[in-house]
Amino acid sequence: MKIGLIGLGRMGGNIARRLMKNGHEVVAYDRDAEAVKTLAADGAEGADSLDDMRAKLDTPAIWWVMVPAGEPTESTVQAIAAKANDGDIIIDGGNSFYKDDVRRAKELAEKGIHYVDVGTSGGVWGLERGYCMMIGGDKETVDYLDPIFETLAPGMGDIVRTPGRVEGQADPRAEKGYIHAGPSGAGHFVKMVHNGIEYGLMQAYAEGFDILKGKSGEHVAEEERFDINLTDVAEVWRRGSVISSWLLDLSAIALAKDGTLEGFSGSVADSGEGQWTIDAAMEEKVPANVLSAALYARYRSRVDHTFGDKLLSAMRYGFGGHVEMPQ
């Protein structure tokens, strides 16, 4: 299939490369002409404007938007809609607010344009590992786009199949790393909650390693003072422990490089999904104690840094290349 990809940053560029590596054609556009030039050298067809991209796409045209959530995505989608033809498909693969998806889908449907929201997880590792995707949109359009999603997804890999999951009765796409979550907005809603959980998991690791580090402090009685090697702890927990995970792997990598994490200030950024998850929990009257505490800890980190906050920043940089809040 031929896909027009707008936004060639950390994830957009690698999404394009994974698509091309597996036989799809990509027309690439970014405000940064050098980013377009770089991707063109890898096999993409460059475009110098959305009008140029429109002329180079098939019918129906598939437009995949990978720009920051909020105004950049909104203005890009509206600009595409002004140029799109009846039957074209606009995909938002960023981290948009799901209520914006619901609104956009309705507005675009009135113009005969299909809208699909794709919550995309995989960060800077996606080119190699594939992307876990949570997709919202009408069934016919999502099914039409399936070759794209199957290419981007991790596939079955070597993960042990879940006992009790009956083949033929469950959607096989889930085992490949992607799902059709429901109508427009459902994909980003599931991804939003995914990111809220991510906050909680990361905070648990951060607090645990903070406690381990604190045991070597002068405030601890000498006979109970332990100089624990945090790098070794992270490594041993990766191997057979019930709390092993990719986030722990990233923590181990960061600690192996620098056991003190001096390269990080501990001012932890957030990209909005944590707050949106808490907002949804309040609307639904669902207690979200852990997720709320994790979000508040990030706010606190911007004025009072701990070793655990440095580990949070290290994990965020590890999976997504996210930089810290400016000091």
Short mmCIF file of C-alpha atoms in Angstrom, two decimals:
data_model
loop_
_atom_site.label_atom_id
_atom_site.label_comp_id
_atom_site.label_asym_id
_atom_site.label_seq_id
_atom_site.Cartn_x
_atom_site.Cartn_y
_atom_site.Cartn_z
CA MET A 1 0.00 0.00 0.00
CA LYS A 2 1.05 3.62 -0.45
CA ILE A 3 0.95 5.82 2.65
CA GLY A 4 1.52 9.53 3.01
CA LEU A 5 3.36 10.09 6.29
CA ILE A 6 3.36 13.58 7.79
CA GLY A 7 5.83 14.09 10.64
CA LEU A 8 9.20 12.36 10.48
CA GLY A 9 10.36 12.69 14.07
CA ARG A 10 11.49 9.99 16.51
CA MET A 11 8.57 7.69 15.75
CA GLY A 12 7.29 8.92 12.39
CA GLY A 13 10.56 8.32 10.58
CA ASN A 14 10.94 4.79 11.92
CA ILE A 15 7.31 3.94 11.15
CA ALA A 16 8.03 4.92 7.57
CA ARG A 17 11.19 2.81 7.50
CA ARG A 18 9.44 -0.25 8.89
CA LEU A 19 6.68 0.11 6.30
CA MET A 20 9.19 0.43 3.45
CA LYS A 21 11.29 -2.45 4.74
CA ASN A 22 8.25 -4.68 4.33
CA GLY A 23 7.17 -3.62 0.86
CA HIS A 24 4.91 -0.61 1.37
CA GLU A 25 5.45 2.71 -0.39
CA VAL A 26 5.82 5.91 1.61
CA VAL A 27 5.38 9.50 0.52
CA ALA A 28 7.08 11.57 3.22
CA TYR A 29 6.53 15.16 4.32
CA ASP A 30 7.88 17.22 7.20
CA ARG A 31 8.36 20.94 7.76
CA ASP A 32 12.06 20.08 8.14
CA ALA A 33 13.26 19.56 4.59
CA GLU A 34 16.35 17.72 5.85
CA ALA A 35 14.15 15.09 7.51
CA VAL A 36 12.42 14.51 4.17
CA LYS A 37 15.78 14.31 2.40
CA THR A 38 17.07 11.76 4.93
CA LEU A 39 14.03 9.52 4.56
CA ALA A 40 14.12 9.84 0.77
CA ALA A 41 17.65 8.46 0.91
CA ASP A 42 16.18 5.41 2.67
CA GLY A 43 13.67 4.85 -0.13
CA ALA A 44 10.73 7.17 0.51
CA GLU A 45 9.26 9.50 -2.09
CA GLY A 46 9.69 13.00 -0.74
CA ALA A 47 6.99 15.67 -0.82
CA ASP A 48 7.58 19.37 -0.28
CA SER A 49 3.98 20.20 0.68
CA LEU A 50 0.63 18.58 1.40
CA ASP A 51 -0.48 19.50 -2.12
CA ASP A 52 2.57 17.71 -3.50
CA MET A 53 1.78 14.71 -1.30
CA ARG A 54 -1.83 14.63 -2.51
CA ALA A 55 -0.63 14.43 -6.13
CA LYS A 56 1.66 11.51 -5.32
CA LEU A 57 -0.83 9.38 -3.37
CA ASP A 58 -3.21 6.75 -4.70
CA THR A 59 -7.01 6.83 -4.54
CA PRO A 60 -8.22 6.59 -1.87
CA ALA A 61 -5.33 8.47 -0.34
CA ILE A 62 -4.02 7.32 3.05
CA TRP A 63 -2.66 10.17 5.17
CA TRP A 64 -0.84 9.15 8.39
CA VAL A 65 -0.24 12.05 10.81
CA MET A 66 2.61 11.72 13.33
CA VAL A 67 2.96 15.18 14.87
CA PRO A 68 2.61 16.35 18.50
CA ALA A 69 -0.86 16.15 20.02
CA GLY A 70 -2.98 19.24 20.40
CA GLU A 71 -2.81 22.19 18.01
CA PRO A 72 -0.15 20.68 15.69
CA THR A 73 -2.31 17.61 15.07
CA GLU A 74 -5.53 19.62 14.84
CA SER A 75 -4.15 22.07 12.28
CA THR A 76 -2.53 19.27 10.26
CA VAL A 77 -5.73 17.21 10.12
CA GLN A 78 -7.76 20.26 9.09
CA ALA A 79 -5.21 21.16 6.40
CA ILE A 80 -5.36 17.62 5.00
CA ALA A 81 -9.16 17.61 5.12
CA ALA A 82 -9.21 20.73 2.95
CA LYS A 83 -7.25 18.86 0.27
CA ALA A 84 -8.59 15.32 0.67
CA ASN A 85 -11.07 13.67 -1.67
CA ASP A 86 -14.19 11.72 -0.85
CA GLY A 87 -13.17 8.30 0.46
CA ASP A 88 -9.70 9.35 1.62
CA ILE A 89 -8.45 8.13 5.01
CA ILE A 90 -6.74 10.22 7.69
CA ILE A 91 -4.90 8.33 10.42
CA ASP A 92 -3.74 10.04 13.62
CA GLY A 93 -0.97 7.93 15.12
CA GLY A 94 0.05 10.37 17.85
CA ASN A 95 -1.24 10.73 21.41
CA SER A 96 -4.34 12.82 20.80
CA PHE A 97 -7.11 13.25 23.37
CA TYR A 98 -9.80 10.71 22.54
CA LYS A 99 -12.65 13.24 22.69
CA ASP A 100 -10.92 15.18 19.91
CA ASP A 101 -10.97 11.98 17.85
CA VAL A 102 -14.71 11.57 18.35
CA ARG A 103 -15.28 15.14 17.19
CA ARG A 104 -12.91 14.90 14.21
CA ALA A 105 -14.40 11.63 13.01
CA LYS A 106 -17.86 13.17 12.96
CA GLU A 107 -16.70 16.33 11.19
CA LEU A 108 -14.69 14.43 8.59
CA ALA A 109 -17.46 11.90 7.95
CA GLU A 110 -19.67 14.80 6.82
CA LYS A 111 -17.05 15.45 4.11
CA GLY A 112 -16.84 11.78 3.13
CA ILE A 113 -13.42 11.34 4.76
CA HIS A 114 -12.65 8.36 7.00
CA TYR A 115 -10.80 8.96 10.28
CA VAL A 116 -8.82 6.37 12.24
CA ASP A 117 -7.04 6.94 15.56
CA VAL A 118 -4.07 4.71 16.33
CA GLY A 119 -2.61 4.67 19.82
CA THR A 120 0.97 3.68 19.12
CA SER A 121 3.44 2.29 21.66
CA GLY A 122 6.99 1.29 20.88
CA GLY A 123 8.97 4.49 21.09
CA VAL A 124 12.38 4.71 19.47
CA TRP A 125 12.65 0.90 19.48
CA GLY A 126 9.70 0.37 17.14
CA LEU A 127 11.70 0.01 13.93
CA GLU A 128 13.30 -3.15 15.29
CA ARG A 129 10.68 -4.44 17.74
CA GLY A 130 7.50 -3.29 16.03
CA TYR A 131 4.69 -1.15 17.42
CA CYS A 132 1.88 -2.16 19.73
CA MET A 133 -1.21 -0.46 18.32
CA MET A 134 -4.68 0.25 19.68
CA ILE A 135 -6.94 1.32 16.81
CA GLY A 136 -10.24 3.21 16.69
CA GLY A 137 -12.45 3.64 13.63
CA ASP A 138 -15.15 1.98 11.56
CA LYS A 139 -14.59 -1.72 10.87
CA GLU A 140 -14.54 -1.47 7.09
CA THR A 141 -11.79 1.17 7.08
CA VAL A 142 -9.71 -0.54 9.76
CA ASP A 143 -9.94 -3.84 7.90
CA TYR A 144 -8.87 -2.11 4.67
CA LEU A 145 -5.79 -0.74 6.47
CA ASP A 146 -4.93 -4.10 8.05
CA PRO A 147 -1.87 -4.77 5.83
CA ILE A 148 -0.31 -1.58 7.21
CA PHE A 149 -1.05 -2.45 10.83
CA GLU A 150 0.16 -6.03 10.47
CA THR A 151 3.43 -4.76 9.02
CA LEU A 152 3.99 -2.30 11.86
CA ALA A 153 3.00 -4.71 14.64
CA PRO A 154 5.59 -6.89 16.42
CA GLY A 155 3.98 -10.14 15.28
CA MET A 156 3.77 -13.35 17.33
CA GLY A 157 7.48 -13.35 18.13
CA ASP A 158 8.68 -15.72 20.83
CA ILE A 159 6.17 -14.70 23.52
CA VAL A 160 4.49 -17.75 25.05
CA ARG A 161 0.83 -17.93 24.08
CA THR A 162 -1.64 -17.15 26.87
CA PRO A 163 -3.10 -20.34 28.40
CA GLY A 164 -6.85 -20.49 27.91
CA ARG A 165 -6.91 -18.16 24.90
CA VAL A 166 -8.82 -20.26 22.37
CA GLU A 167 -7.77 -19.95 18.75
CA GLY A 168 -10.73 -19.15 16.54
CA GLN A 169 -12.72 -17.58 19.37
CA ALA A 170 -10.45 -14.59 20.05
CA ASP A 171 -9.24 -11.88 17.67
CA PRO A 172 -5.88 -13.17 16.35
CA ARG A 173 -4.62 -9.60 15.86
CA ALA A 174 -4.16 -9.14 19.60
CA GLU A 175 -1.50 -11.86 19.68
CA LYS A 176 0.30 -10.06 16.86
CA GLY A 177 0.41 -6.81 18.81
CA TYR A 178 -2.54 -4.76 17.58
CA ILE A 179 -6.30 -4.55 18.13
CA HIS A 180 -9.35 -2.82 16.72
CA ALA A 181 -10.47 -1.31 20.02
CA GLY A 182 -13.76 0.11 18.77
CA PRO A 183 -15.17 3.22 17.02
CA SER A 184 -13.28 6.47 16.58
CA GLY A 185 -11.69 7.56 19.84
CA ALA A 186 -11.47 4.05 21.31
CA GLY A 187 -7.90 3.54 20.11
CA HIS A 188 -6.54 6.65 21.79
CA PHE A 189 -8.68 6.01 24.86
CA VAL A 190 -7.05 2.59 25.37
CA LYS A 191 -3.61 4.12 24.70
CA MET A 192 -4.36 6.89 27.20
CA VAL A 193 -5.09 4.38 29.95
CA HIS A 194 -1.99 2.41 28.86
CA ASN A 195 0.09 5.53 29.49
CA GLY A 196 -1.59 6.14 32.82
CA ILE A 197 -0.64 2.62 33.90
CA GLU A 198 2.86 3.28 32.58
CA TYR A 199 3.11 6.22 34.99
CA GLY A 200 2.19 3.95 37.89
CA LEU A 201 4.63 1.19 36.95
CA MET A 202 7.48 3.62 36.46
CA GLN A 203 6.73 5.31 39.77
CA ALA A 204 6.79 1.96 41.58
CA TYR A 205 10.26 1.19 40.22
CA ALA A 206 11.44 4.71 41.01
CA GLU A 207 10.27 4.55 44.63
CA GLY A 208 11.68 1.06 45.13
CA PHE A 209 15.15 2.04 43.92
CA ASP A 210 14.95 5.22 45.98
CA ILE A 211 14.36 3.09 49.10
CA LEU A 212 17.26 0.82 48.19
CA LYS A 213 19.58 3.78 47.70
CA GLY A 214 18.42 5.43 50.91
CA LYS A 215 19.60 2.48 52.98
CA SER A 216 23.19 3.64 52.48
CA GLY A 217 22.49 7.13 53.83
CA GLU A 218 23.99 8.63 56.95
CA HIS A 219 20.56 8.91 58.57
CA VAL A 220 20.43 5.10 58.79
CA ALA A 221 21.89 3.42 61.90
CA GLU A 222 25.38 2.15 61.06
CA GLU A 223 24.60 -1.46 61.88
CA GLU A 224 21.62 -1.36 59.51
CA ARG A 225 23.36 0.54 56.73
CA PHE A 226 23.69 -1.38 53.46
CA ASP A 227 25.68 -0.25 50.45
CA ILE A 228 23.51 -2.00 47.88
CA ASN A 229 24.66 -2.19 44.27
CA LEU A 230 21.62 -0.88 42.40
CA THR A 231 23.01 -1.90 39.03
CA ASP A 232 23.21 -5.52 40.17
CA VAL A 233 19.75 -5.37 41.74
CA ALA A 234 18.22 -4.19 38.46
CA GLU A 235 20.09 -6.94 36.62
CA VAL A 236 19.07 -9.78 38.93
CA TRP A 237 15.43 -8.66 38.97
CA ARG A 238 15.39 -8.90 35.16
CA ARG A 239 16.10 -12.62 35.37
CA GLY A 240 13.22 -14.71 36.64
CA SER A 241 11.71 -12.12 38.97
CA VAL A 242 7.95 -11.57 39.05
CA ILE A 243 8.56 -7.82 38.53
CA SER A 244 10.66 -8.21 35.38
CA SER A 245 9.55 -5.97 32.50
CA TRP A 246 10.81 -3.85 29.62
CA LEU A 247 10.78 -0.82 31.94
CA LEU A 248 13.08 -2.71 34.30
CA ASP A 249 15.30 -3.61 31.34
CA LEU A 250 15.59 0.10 30.52
CA SER A 251 16.36 0.87 34.17
CA ALA A 252 19.12 -1.74 34.15
CA ILE A 253 20.60 -0.25 30.97
CA ALA A 254 20.62 3.25 32.46
CA LEU A 255 22.16 2.11 35.74
CA ALA A 256 24.81 0.05 33.94
CA LYS A 257 25.88 3.20 32.10
CA ASP A 258 25.94 5.33 35.27
CA GLY A 259 24.94 3.98 38.65
CA THR A 260 24.37 7.50 39.99
CA LEU A 261 22.33 8.72 36.99
CA GLU A 262 24.14 12.04 37.14
CA GLY A 263 23.15 12.73 33.53
CA PHE A 264 19.56 13.29 34.66
CA SER A 265 18.26 16.11 36.83
CA GLY A 266 15.09 14.28 37.91
CA SER A 267 12.67 16.93 36.60
CA VAL A 268 10.17 14.51 35.07
CA ALA A 269 8.00 15.65 32.18
CA ASP A 270 4.56 14.34 31.30
CA SER A 271 2.82 14.46 27.94
CA GLY A 272 -0.77 14.79 29.15
CA GLU A 273 -2.10 11.23 29.01
CA GLY A 274 -1.67 10.70 32.75
CA GLN A 275 -3.89 13.65 33.56
CA TRP A 276 -6.44 12.61 30.92
CA THR A 277 -6.56 9.14 32.48
CA ILE A 278 -7.28 10.63 35.92
CA ASP A 279 -9.92 12.90 34.38
CA ALA A 280 -11.59 9.83 32.83
CA ALA A 281 -11.43 8.00 36.15
CA MET A 282 -13.18 10.91 37.85
CA GLU A 283 -15.86 11.05 35.14
CA GLU A 284 -16.45 7.30 35.58
CA LYS A 285 -16.15 7.46 39.40
CA VAL A 286 -13.39 4.84 39.34
CA PRO A 287 -10.75 5.08 42.13
CA ALA A 288 -7.27 5.50 40.62
CA ASN A 289 -5.08 5.94 43.67
CA VAL A 290 -1.80 4.64 42.24
CA LEU A 291 -2.12 6.43 38.92
CA SER A 292 -3.05 9.71 40.62
CA ALA A 293 -0.10 9.50 43.00
CA ALA A 294 2.25 8.78 40.09
CA LEU A 295 1.03 11.86 38.23
CA TYR A 296 1.38 14.08 41.31
CA ALA A 297 4.89 12.72 41.85
CA ARG A 298 5.87 14.01 38.42
CA TYR A 299 4.53 17.45 39.29
CA ARG A 300 6.48 17.38 42.56
CA SER A 301 9.68 16.31 40.77
CA ARG A 302 9.87 19.68 39.06
CA VAL A 303 10.64 21.43 42.32
CA ASP A 304 12.13 18.65 44.48
CA HIS A 305 14.25 15.97 42.78
CA THR A 306 15.04 12.50 44.13
CA PHE A 307 17.15 9.62 42.84
CA GLY A 308 13.90 7.90 41.91
CA ASP A 309 12.96 10.91 39.78
CA LYS A 310 16.25 10.54 37.92
CA LEU A 311 15.36 6.90 37.24
CA LEU A 312 11.96 7.98 35.92
CA SER A 313 13.67 10.36 33.51
CA ALA A 314 16.11 7.64 32.49
CA MET A 315 13.24 5.24 31.69
CA ARG A 316 11.39 7.87 29.66
CA TYR A 317 14.53 8.63 27.70
CA GLY A 318 15.19 4.92 27.24
CA PHE A 319 11.90 3.98 25.60
CA GLY A 320 10.92 7.19 23.87
CA GLY A 321 13.87 9.54 23.71
CA HIS A 322 11.92 11.95 25.92
CA VAL A 323 13.95 14.80 27.38
CA GLU A 324 13.47 16.24 30.84
CA MET A 325 11.59 19.36 31.79
CA PRO A 326 13.77 22.49 31.40
CA GLN A 327 15.24 23.76 34.67
#
